[in-house]
Coordinates of C-alpha atoms and ligand atoms in Angstrom, one line a residue:
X7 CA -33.2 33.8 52.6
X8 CA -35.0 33.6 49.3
X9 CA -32.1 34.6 47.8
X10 CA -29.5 32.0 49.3
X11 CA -31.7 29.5 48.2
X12 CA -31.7 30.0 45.0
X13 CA -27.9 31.0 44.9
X14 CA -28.0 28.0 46.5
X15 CA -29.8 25.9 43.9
X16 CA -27.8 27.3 41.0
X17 CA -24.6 26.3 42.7
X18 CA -25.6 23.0 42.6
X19 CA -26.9 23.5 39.1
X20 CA -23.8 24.4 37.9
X21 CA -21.4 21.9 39.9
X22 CA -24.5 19.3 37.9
X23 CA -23.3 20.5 34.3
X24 CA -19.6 20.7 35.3
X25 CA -20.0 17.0 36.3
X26 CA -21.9 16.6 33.2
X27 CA -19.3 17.9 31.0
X28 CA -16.5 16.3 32.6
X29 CA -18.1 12.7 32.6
X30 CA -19.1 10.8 29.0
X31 CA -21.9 8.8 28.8
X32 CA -20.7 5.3 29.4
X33 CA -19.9 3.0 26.4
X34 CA -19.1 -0.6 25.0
X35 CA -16.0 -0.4 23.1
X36 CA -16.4 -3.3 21.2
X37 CA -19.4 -5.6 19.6
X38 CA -17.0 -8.1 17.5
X39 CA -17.7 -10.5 20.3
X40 CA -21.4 -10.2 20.3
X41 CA -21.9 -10.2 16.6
X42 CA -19.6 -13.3 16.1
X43 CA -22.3 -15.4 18.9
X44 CA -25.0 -14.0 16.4
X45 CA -23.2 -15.5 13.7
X46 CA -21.8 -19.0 14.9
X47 CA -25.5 -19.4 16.6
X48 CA -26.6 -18.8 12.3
X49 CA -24.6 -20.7 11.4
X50 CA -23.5 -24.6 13.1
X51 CA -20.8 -25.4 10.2
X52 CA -19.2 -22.3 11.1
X53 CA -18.8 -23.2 14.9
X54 CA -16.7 -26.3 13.7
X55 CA -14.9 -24.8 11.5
X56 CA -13.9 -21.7 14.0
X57 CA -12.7 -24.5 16.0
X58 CA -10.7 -26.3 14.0
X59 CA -9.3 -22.7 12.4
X60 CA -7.7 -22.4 16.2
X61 CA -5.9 -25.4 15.8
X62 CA -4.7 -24.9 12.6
X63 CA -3.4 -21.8 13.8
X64 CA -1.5 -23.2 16.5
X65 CA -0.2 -25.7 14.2
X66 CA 1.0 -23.1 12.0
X67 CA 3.0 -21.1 14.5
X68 CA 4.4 -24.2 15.8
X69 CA 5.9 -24.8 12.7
X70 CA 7.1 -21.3 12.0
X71 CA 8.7 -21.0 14.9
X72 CA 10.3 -25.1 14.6
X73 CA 11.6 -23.2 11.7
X74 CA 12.9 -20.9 13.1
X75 CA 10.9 -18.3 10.6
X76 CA 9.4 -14.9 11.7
X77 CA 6.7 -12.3 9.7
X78 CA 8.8 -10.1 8.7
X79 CA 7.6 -9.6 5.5
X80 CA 5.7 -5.8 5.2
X81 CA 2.1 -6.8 4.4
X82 CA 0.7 -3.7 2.9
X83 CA -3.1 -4.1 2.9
X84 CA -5.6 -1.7 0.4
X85 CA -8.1 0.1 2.9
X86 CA -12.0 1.1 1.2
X87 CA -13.6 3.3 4.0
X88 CA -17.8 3.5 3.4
X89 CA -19.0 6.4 4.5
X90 CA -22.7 5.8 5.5
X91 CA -24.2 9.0 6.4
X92 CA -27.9 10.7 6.3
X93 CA -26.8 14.0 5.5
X94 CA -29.0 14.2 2.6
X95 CA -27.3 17.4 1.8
X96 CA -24.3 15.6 1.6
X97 CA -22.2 18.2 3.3
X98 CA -18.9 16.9 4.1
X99 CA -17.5 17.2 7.3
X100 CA -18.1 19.1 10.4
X101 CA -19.0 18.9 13.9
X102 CA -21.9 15.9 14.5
X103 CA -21.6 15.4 10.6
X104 CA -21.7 11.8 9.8
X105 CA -20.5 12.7 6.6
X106 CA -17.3 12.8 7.5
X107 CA -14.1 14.4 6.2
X108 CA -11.3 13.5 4.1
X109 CA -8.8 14.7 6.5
X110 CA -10.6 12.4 9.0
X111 CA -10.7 9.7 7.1
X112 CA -6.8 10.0 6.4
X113 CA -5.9 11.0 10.0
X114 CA -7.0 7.0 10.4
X115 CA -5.0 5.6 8.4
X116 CA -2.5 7.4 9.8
X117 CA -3.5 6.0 13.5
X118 CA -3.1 2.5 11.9
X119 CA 0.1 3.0 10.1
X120 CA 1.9 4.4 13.5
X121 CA 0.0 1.7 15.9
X122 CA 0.7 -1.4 13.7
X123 CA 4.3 -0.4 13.1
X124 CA 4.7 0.9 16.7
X125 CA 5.5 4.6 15.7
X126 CA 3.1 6.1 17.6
X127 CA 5.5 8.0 20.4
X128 CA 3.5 6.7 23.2
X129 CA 5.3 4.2 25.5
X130 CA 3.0 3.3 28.2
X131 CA 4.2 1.1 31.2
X132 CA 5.4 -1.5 29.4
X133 CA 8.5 -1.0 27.2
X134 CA 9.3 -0.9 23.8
X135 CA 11.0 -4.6 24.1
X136 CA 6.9 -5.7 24.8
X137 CA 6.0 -3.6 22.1
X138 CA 6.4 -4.4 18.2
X139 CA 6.1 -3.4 14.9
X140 CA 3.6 -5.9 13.5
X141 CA 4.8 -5.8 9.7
X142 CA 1.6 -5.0 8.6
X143 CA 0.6 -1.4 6.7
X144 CA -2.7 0.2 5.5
X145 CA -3.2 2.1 2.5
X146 CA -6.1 4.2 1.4
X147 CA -7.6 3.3 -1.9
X148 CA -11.1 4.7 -2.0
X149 CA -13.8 6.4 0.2
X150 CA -17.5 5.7 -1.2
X151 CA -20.0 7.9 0.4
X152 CA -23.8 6.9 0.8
X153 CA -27.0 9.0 1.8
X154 CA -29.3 6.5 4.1
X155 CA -31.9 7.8 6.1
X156 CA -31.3 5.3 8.4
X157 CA -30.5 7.6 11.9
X158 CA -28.1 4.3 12.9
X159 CA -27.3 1.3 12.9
X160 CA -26.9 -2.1 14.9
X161 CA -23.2 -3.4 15.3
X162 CA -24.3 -6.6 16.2
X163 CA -27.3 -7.4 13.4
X164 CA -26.8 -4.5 11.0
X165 CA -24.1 -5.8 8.5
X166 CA -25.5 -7.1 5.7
X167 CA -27.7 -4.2 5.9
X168 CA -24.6 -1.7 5.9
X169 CA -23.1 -3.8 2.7
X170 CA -26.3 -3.8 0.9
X171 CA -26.5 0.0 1.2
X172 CA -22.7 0.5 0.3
X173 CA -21.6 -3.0 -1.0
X174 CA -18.1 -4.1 -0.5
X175 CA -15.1 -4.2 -2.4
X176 CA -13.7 -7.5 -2.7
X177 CA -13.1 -8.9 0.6
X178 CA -10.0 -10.9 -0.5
X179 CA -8.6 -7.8 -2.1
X180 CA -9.1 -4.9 0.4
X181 CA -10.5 -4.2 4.0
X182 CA -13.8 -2.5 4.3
X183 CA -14.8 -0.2 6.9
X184 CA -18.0 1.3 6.8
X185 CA -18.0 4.3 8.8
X186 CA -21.7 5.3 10.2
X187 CA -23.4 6.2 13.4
X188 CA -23.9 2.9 15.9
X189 CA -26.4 2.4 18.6
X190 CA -26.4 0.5 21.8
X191 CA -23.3 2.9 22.7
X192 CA -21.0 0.9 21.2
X193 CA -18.0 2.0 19.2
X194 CA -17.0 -0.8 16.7
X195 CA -17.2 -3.8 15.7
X196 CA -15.7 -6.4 13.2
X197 CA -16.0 -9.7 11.7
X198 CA -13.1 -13.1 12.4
X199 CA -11.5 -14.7 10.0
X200 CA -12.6 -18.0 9.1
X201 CA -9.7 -20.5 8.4
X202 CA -11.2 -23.2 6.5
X203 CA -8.3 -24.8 4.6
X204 CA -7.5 -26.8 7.1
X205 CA -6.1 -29.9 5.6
X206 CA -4.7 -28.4 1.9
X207 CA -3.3 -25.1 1.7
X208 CA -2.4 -25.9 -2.1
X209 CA -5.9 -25.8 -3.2
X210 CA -5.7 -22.4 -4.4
X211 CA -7.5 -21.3 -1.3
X212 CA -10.9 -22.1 -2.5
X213 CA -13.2 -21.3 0.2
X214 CA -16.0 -22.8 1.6
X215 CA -19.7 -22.2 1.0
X216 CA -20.1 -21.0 4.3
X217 CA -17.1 -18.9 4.5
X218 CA -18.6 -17.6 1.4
X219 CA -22.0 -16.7 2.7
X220 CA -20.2 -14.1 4.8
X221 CA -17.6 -12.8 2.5
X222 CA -20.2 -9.6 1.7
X223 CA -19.8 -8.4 5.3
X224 CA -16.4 -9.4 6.4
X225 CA -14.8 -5.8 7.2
X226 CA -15.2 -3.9 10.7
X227 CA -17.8 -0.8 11.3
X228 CA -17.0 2.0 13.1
X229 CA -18.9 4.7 14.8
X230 CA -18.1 8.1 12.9
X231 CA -17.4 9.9 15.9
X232 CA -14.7 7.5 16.9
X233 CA -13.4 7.3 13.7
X234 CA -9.7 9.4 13.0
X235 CA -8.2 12.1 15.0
X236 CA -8.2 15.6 15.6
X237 CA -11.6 16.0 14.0
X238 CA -14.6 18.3 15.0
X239 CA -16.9 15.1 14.7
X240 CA -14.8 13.8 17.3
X241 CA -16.2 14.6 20.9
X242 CA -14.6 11.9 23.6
X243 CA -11.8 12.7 25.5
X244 CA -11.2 8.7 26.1
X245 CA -12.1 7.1 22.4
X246 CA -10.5 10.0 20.4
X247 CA -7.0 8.8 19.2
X248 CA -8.3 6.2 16.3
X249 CA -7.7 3.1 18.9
X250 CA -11.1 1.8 18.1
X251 CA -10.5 1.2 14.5
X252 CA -7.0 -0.7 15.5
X253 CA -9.0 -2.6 17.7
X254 CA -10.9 -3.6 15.5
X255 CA -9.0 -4.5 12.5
X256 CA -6.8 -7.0 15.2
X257 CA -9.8 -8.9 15.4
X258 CA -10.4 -9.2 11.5
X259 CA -6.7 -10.2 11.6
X260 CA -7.7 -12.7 14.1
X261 CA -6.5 -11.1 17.7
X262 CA -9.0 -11.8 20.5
X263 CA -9.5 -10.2 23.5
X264 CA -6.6 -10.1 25.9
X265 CA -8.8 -11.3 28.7
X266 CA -9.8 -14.3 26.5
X267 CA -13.6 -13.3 26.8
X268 CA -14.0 -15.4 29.7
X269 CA -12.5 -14.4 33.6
X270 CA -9.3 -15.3 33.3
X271 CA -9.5 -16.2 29.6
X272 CA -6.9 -17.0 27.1
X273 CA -6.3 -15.3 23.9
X274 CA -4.0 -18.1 22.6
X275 CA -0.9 -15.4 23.1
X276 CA 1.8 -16.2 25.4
X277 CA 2.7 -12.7 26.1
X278 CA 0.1 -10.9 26.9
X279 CA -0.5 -11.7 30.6
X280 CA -3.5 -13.3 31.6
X281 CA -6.2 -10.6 32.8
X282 CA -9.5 -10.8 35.1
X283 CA -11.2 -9.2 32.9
X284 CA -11.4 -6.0 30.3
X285 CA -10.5 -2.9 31.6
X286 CA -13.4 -0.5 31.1
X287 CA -12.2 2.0 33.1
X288 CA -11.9 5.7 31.8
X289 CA -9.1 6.6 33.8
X290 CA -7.2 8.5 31.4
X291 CA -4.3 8.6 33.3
X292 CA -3.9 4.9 32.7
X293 CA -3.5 3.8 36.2
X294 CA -2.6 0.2 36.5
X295 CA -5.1 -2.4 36.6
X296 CA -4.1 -5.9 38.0
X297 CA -5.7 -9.0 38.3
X298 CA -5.5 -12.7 40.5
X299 CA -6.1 -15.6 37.7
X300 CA -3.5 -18.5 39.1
X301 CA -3.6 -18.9 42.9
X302 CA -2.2 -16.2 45.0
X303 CA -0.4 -14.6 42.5
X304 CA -1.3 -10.6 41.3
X305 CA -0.3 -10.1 38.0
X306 CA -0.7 -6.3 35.9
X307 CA -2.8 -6.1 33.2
X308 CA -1.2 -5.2 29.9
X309 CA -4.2 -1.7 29.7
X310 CA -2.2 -0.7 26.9
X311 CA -2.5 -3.7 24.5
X312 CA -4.8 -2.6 21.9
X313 CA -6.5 -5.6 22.1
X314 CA -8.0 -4.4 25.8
X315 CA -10.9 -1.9 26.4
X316 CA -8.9 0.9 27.5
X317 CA -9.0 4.4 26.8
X318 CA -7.4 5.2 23.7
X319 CA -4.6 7.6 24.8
X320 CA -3.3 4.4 27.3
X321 CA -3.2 2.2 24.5
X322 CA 0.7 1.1 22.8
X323 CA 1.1 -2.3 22.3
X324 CA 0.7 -5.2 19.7
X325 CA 2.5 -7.6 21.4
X326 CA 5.1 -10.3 19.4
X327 CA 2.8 -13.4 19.8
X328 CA 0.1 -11.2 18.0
X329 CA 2.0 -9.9 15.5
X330 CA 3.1 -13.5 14.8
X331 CA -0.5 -14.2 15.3
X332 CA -2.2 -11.9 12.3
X333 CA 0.5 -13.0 10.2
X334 CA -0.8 -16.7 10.6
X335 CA -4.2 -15.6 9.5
X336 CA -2.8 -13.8 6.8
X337 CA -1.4 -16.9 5.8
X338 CA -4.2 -19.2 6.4
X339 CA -7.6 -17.2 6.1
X340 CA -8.3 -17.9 2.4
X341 CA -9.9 -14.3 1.9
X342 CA -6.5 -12.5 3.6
X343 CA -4.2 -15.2 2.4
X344 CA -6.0 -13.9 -1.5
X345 CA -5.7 -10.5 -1.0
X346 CA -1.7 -10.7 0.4
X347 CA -1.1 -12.6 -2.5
X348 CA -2.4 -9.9 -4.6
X349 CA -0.7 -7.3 -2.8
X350 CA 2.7 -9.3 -3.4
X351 CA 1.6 -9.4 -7.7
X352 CA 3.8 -6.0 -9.5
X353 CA 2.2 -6.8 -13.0
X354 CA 0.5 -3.8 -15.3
X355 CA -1.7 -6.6 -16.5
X356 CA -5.2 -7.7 -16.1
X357 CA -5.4 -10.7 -14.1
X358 CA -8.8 -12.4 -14.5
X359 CA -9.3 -16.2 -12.7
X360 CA -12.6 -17.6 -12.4
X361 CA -13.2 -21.5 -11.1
X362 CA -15.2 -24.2 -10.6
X363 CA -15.2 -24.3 -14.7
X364 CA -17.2 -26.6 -15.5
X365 CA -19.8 -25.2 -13.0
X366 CA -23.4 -26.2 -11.8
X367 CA -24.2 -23.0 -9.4
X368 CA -21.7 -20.4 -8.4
X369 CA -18.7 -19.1 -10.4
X370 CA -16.1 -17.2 -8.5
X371 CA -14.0 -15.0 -10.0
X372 CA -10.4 -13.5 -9.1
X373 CA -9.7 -10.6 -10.6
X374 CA -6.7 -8.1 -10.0
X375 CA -6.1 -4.9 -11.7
X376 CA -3.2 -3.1 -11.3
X377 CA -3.3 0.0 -9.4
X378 CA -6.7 -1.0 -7.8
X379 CA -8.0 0.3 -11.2
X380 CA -11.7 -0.1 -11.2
X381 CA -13.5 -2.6 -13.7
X382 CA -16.7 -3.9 -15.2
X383 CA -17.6 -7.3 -15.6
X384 CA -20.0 -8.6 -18.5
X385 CA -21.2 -12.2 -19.1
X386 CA -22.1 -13.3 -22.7
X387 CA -23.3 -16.9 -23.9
X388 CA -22.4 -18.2 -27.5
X389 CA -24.4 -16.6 -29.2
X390 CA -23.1 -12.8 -27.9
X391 CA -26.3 -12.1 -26.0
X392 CA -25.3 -11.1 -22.8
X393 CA -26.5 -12.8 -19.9
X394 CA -25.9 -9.9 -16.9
X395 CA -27.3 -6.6 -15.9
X396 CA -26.1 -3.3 -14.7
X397 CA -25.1 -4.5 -11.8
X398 CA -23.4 -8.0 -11.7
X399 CA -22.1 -9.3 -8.2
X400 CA -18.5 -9.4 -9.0
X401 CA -17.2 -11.8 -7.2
X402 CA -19.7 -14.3 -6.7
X403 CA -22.3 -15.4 -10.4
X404 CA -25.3 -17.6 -9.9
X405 CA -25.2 -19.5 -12.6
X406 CA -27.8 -21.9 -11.5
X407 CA -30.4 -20.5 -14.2
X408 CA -28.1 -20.6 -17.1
X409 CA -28.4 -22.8 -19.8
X410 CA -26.0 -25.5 -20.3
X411 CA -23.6 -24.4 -22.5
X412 CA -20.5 -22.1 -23.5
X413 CA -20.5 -18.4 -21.8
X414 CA -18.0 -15.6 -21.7
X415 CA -16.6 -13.9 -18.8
X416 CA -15.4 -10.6 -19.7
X417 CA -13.6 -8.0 -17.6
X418 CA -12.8 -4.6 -18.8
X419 CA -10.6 -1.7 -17.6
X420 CA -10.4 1.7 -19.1
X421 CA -6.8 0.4 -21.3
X422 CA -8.0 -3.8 -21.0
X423 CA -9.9 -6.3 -21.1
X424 CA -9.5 -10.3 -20.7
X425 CA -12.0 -12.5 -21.4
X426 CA -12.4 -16.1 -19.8
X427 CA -14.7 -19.0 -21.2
X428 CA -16.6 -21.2 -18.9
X429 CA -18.9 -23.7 -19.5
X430 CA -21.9 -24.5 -17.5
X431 CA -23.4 -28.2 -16.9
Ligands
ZN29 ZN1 -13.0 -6.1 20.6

C-alpha cells in the first residue's frame, strides 16, 4: 500500500516536471507601448508633437501615392549592438551567458535581413501577395561589450540608464540595440520616432529640443535570451527565431501595433485587418485567431504580421501599407531622415557640419566618416587651449559656459581631420 502511494506520488511528480518543461513561464513580448506612456506623460510637448507627427505621416503617403511613387529605394541602415552583461569575467558566449556571442549577434542580423526583405521561407496563412519585401536592410558595424553588475534591467524606465552605461552611437547615423537581461518578463522594447518637421522639410532637418532630449536613448533593448537564433543562450521554444528584435525595430521605424493598442484599434494601415486584440497565445502551431470589431462580421487576425504578439515561428509578414509606412518615417523623422541621407553619401572624405553658428547654448554637430571609421572630436578657442575633455558628447556641446568668442571644432580620423570654426555669443 505504502508502496503504491508513493509510486503514486512520483507519478504525479513526474507528469508535474513534464508539464513544467513543456510550458514557459508566461511573458509580455513587448514594453514599447508602456515606455512611450512613460515618456509622453515626461514630457507634454512631445504628446503634441506625436500627434501632429501622425498627420504628417498621413499627409505624406497621400502624396506619394497621388504621385503615384513607391519605396523602392534599398535603405541599408548601420546596426551597433550593446552588449550589457555582468559577466565580470567577460566570458563570451554560452548557455545563460549574457555575454553573448558573435555568432548570435550575426544570426540577428541575419533574422532582420530575411524578415524585412521577406526571405525568410516561412509562408504562414497569408500569401506572399500580403507579404513584402520592405526595402529596408541592416548591416552590422560594431558590437561594444560592457561589464555592469546590474542583474537586469527595466524596459520601461531603464534607458537612459542602459545608454549611460554603454552610450550610443549617433542616433541619426546607426540603430542601437543594447542587448541585456530585462525584468518584468518582458522581451523588448523600443523607442517611436518623433516627426517634428512638420511644416519645413528643407530646414536641414534640425530637430527640436525635445526630440533632442531623447536622441541618447532612441534605439530598441532586447533581452539576451531572445536575441538571434540557434544560440545556447536561447531557451524558448515560442520567442527563439529573432522575431522580437524585428518587432521591435518596426516600431523605431514607426509601425504600431496591429490591434491599434486599443480593442479594435487602428494602426493607421489599411491592410492589416482590424484585430480584437494581440494575440498572446503560444500556440505554436499558429492556429487562427479571429476577431468581431464592425457589427456581425468575423474577420482573421493577420497572427503572422510581425507587428502582433505571436510566437515567433508564426510570424511572416510586413505588410505593403507598412512598408510604405517606415519609409515615411524614414523620410520624415529628422534623426532616420539624417542617417538615410548618410547612408545614400559614397564620399572617402570627412564630412564635418555643425549649426546653430553663431550659438548661445548647444552646438550640434553632423559628422560622417566614410566607412563608419571611428573619430575624435576636440574643441579649441583662439588662443589653442582646448576647451573639452576626454570624453566630449559628440553630438550634442554645451556651450553655455564658454566665453564669447572664436572656438575650433576639430574632428580627427586615423588619415583626416577637418576643422570647423564657430563663434559663440
Ligand atoms: Zn510592440
Amino acid at each position: 500500500m505504502k508502496n503504491r502511494r508513493n509510486s503514486l506520488l512520483l507519478a504525479g511528480l513526474l507528469a508535474l516536471s513534464l508539464l513544467g518543461q513543456a510550458q514557459e513561464v508566461p511573458v509580455t513580448r513587448c514594453a514599447s507601448t508602456e515606455r512611450d506612456s512613460v515618456r509622453l506623460l515626461k514630457n507634454p510637448v512631445l504628446r503634441n508633437l506625436r500627434m501632429r507627427s501622425e498627420g504628417a505621416i498621413q499627409n505624406y503617403l497621400r502624396e506619394q501615392k497621388a504621385a503615384r511613387t513607391h519605396a523602392d529605394e534599398i535603405v541599408t541602415i548601420p546596426v551597433v549592438v550593446h552588449v550589457v552583461h555582468n559577466r565580470s569575467d567577460n566570458v563570451i558566449g554560452g548557455a545563460s551567458n549574457g555575454n553573448i556571442s558573435e555568432a548570435q549577434i550575426q544570426s540577428q542580423i541575419d533574422v532582420l535581413n530575411e524578415d524585412y526583405g521577406n526571405t525568410s521561407g516561412y509562408k504562414g496563412f497569408y500569401t506572399d501577395s500580403l507579404a513584402v519585401d520592405t526595402r529596408i536592410r541592416f548591416k552590422l558595424v560594431s558590437v561594444v561589450r560592457t561589464y555592469n553588475t546590474a542583474s537586469q534591467f527595466s524596459p520601461i524606465t531603464d534607458a537612459t540608464k542602459l545608454a549611460e552605461i554603454s552610450p550610443a552611437w549617433f542616433t541619426n547615423r546607426y540603430l542601437n540595440i543594447w542587448v541585456t537581461r530585462l525584468n518584468d518578463r518582458y522581451l523588448g522594447t523600443s523607442q517611436f520616432p518623433v516627426v517634428s518637421e512638420l511644416t519645413d522639410r528643407t530646414q536641414g532637418l534640425a530637430t527640436t529640443e525635445n526630440e533632442e532630449r531623447d536622441a541618447l536613448t532612441d534605439g530598441v533593448i532586447i533581452d539576451f535570451r531572445y536575441f538571434g537564433r540557434n544560440s545556447d543562450a536561447i531557451t524558448s521554444r515560442i520567442y527563439n527565431l529573432g522575431r522580437t528584435t524585428t518587432h521591435e525595430v518596426g516600431h523605431w521605424l514607426g509601425l504600431i501595433h496591429i490591434w491599434g493598442d486599443a480593442t479594435c484599434g487602428t494602426d493607421y494601415c489599411d491592410d492589416t485587418p482590424v484585430a480584437n486584440t494581440k494575440n498572446e497565445t503560444t500556440d505554436i502551431s499558429c492556429s487562427p485567431v479571429y476577431s468581431q470589431c464592425r457589427g456581425n462580421a468575423v474577420t482573421r487576425n493577420m497572427i503572422e504580421n510581425y507587428m502582433d504578439y505571436s510566437p515567433d515561428v508564426c510570424m511572416s509578414v510586413f505588410t505593403n501599407d507598412q512598408k510604405e509606412r517606415m519609409h515615411a518615417v524614414l523620410a520624415l523623422s529628422p534623426r532616420r531622415a539624417k542617417m538615410v541621407e548618410y547612408s545614400r553619401i559614397s564620399t572617402d572624405g570627412l564630412l564635418v557640419d555643425i549649426y546653430p553658428n553663431p550659438v548661445r547654448e548647444t552646438l550640434t554637430a553632423n559628422v560622417f566618416t566614410p566607412d563608419f571609421e571611428n573619430y575624435t572630436v576636440s574643441v579649441y578657442n583662439h588662443k589653442g587651449q582646448q576647451m573639452t575633455g576626454e570624453t566630449v558628447n559628440r553630438t550634442y556641446l554645451n556651450v553655455r559656459n564658454f566665453p564669447s568668442g572664436l572656438y575650433f571644432y576639430k574632428v580627427k580620423t586615423a588619415n583626416q581631420t577637418v576643422t570647423k570654426r564657430f563663434v559663440v555669443r
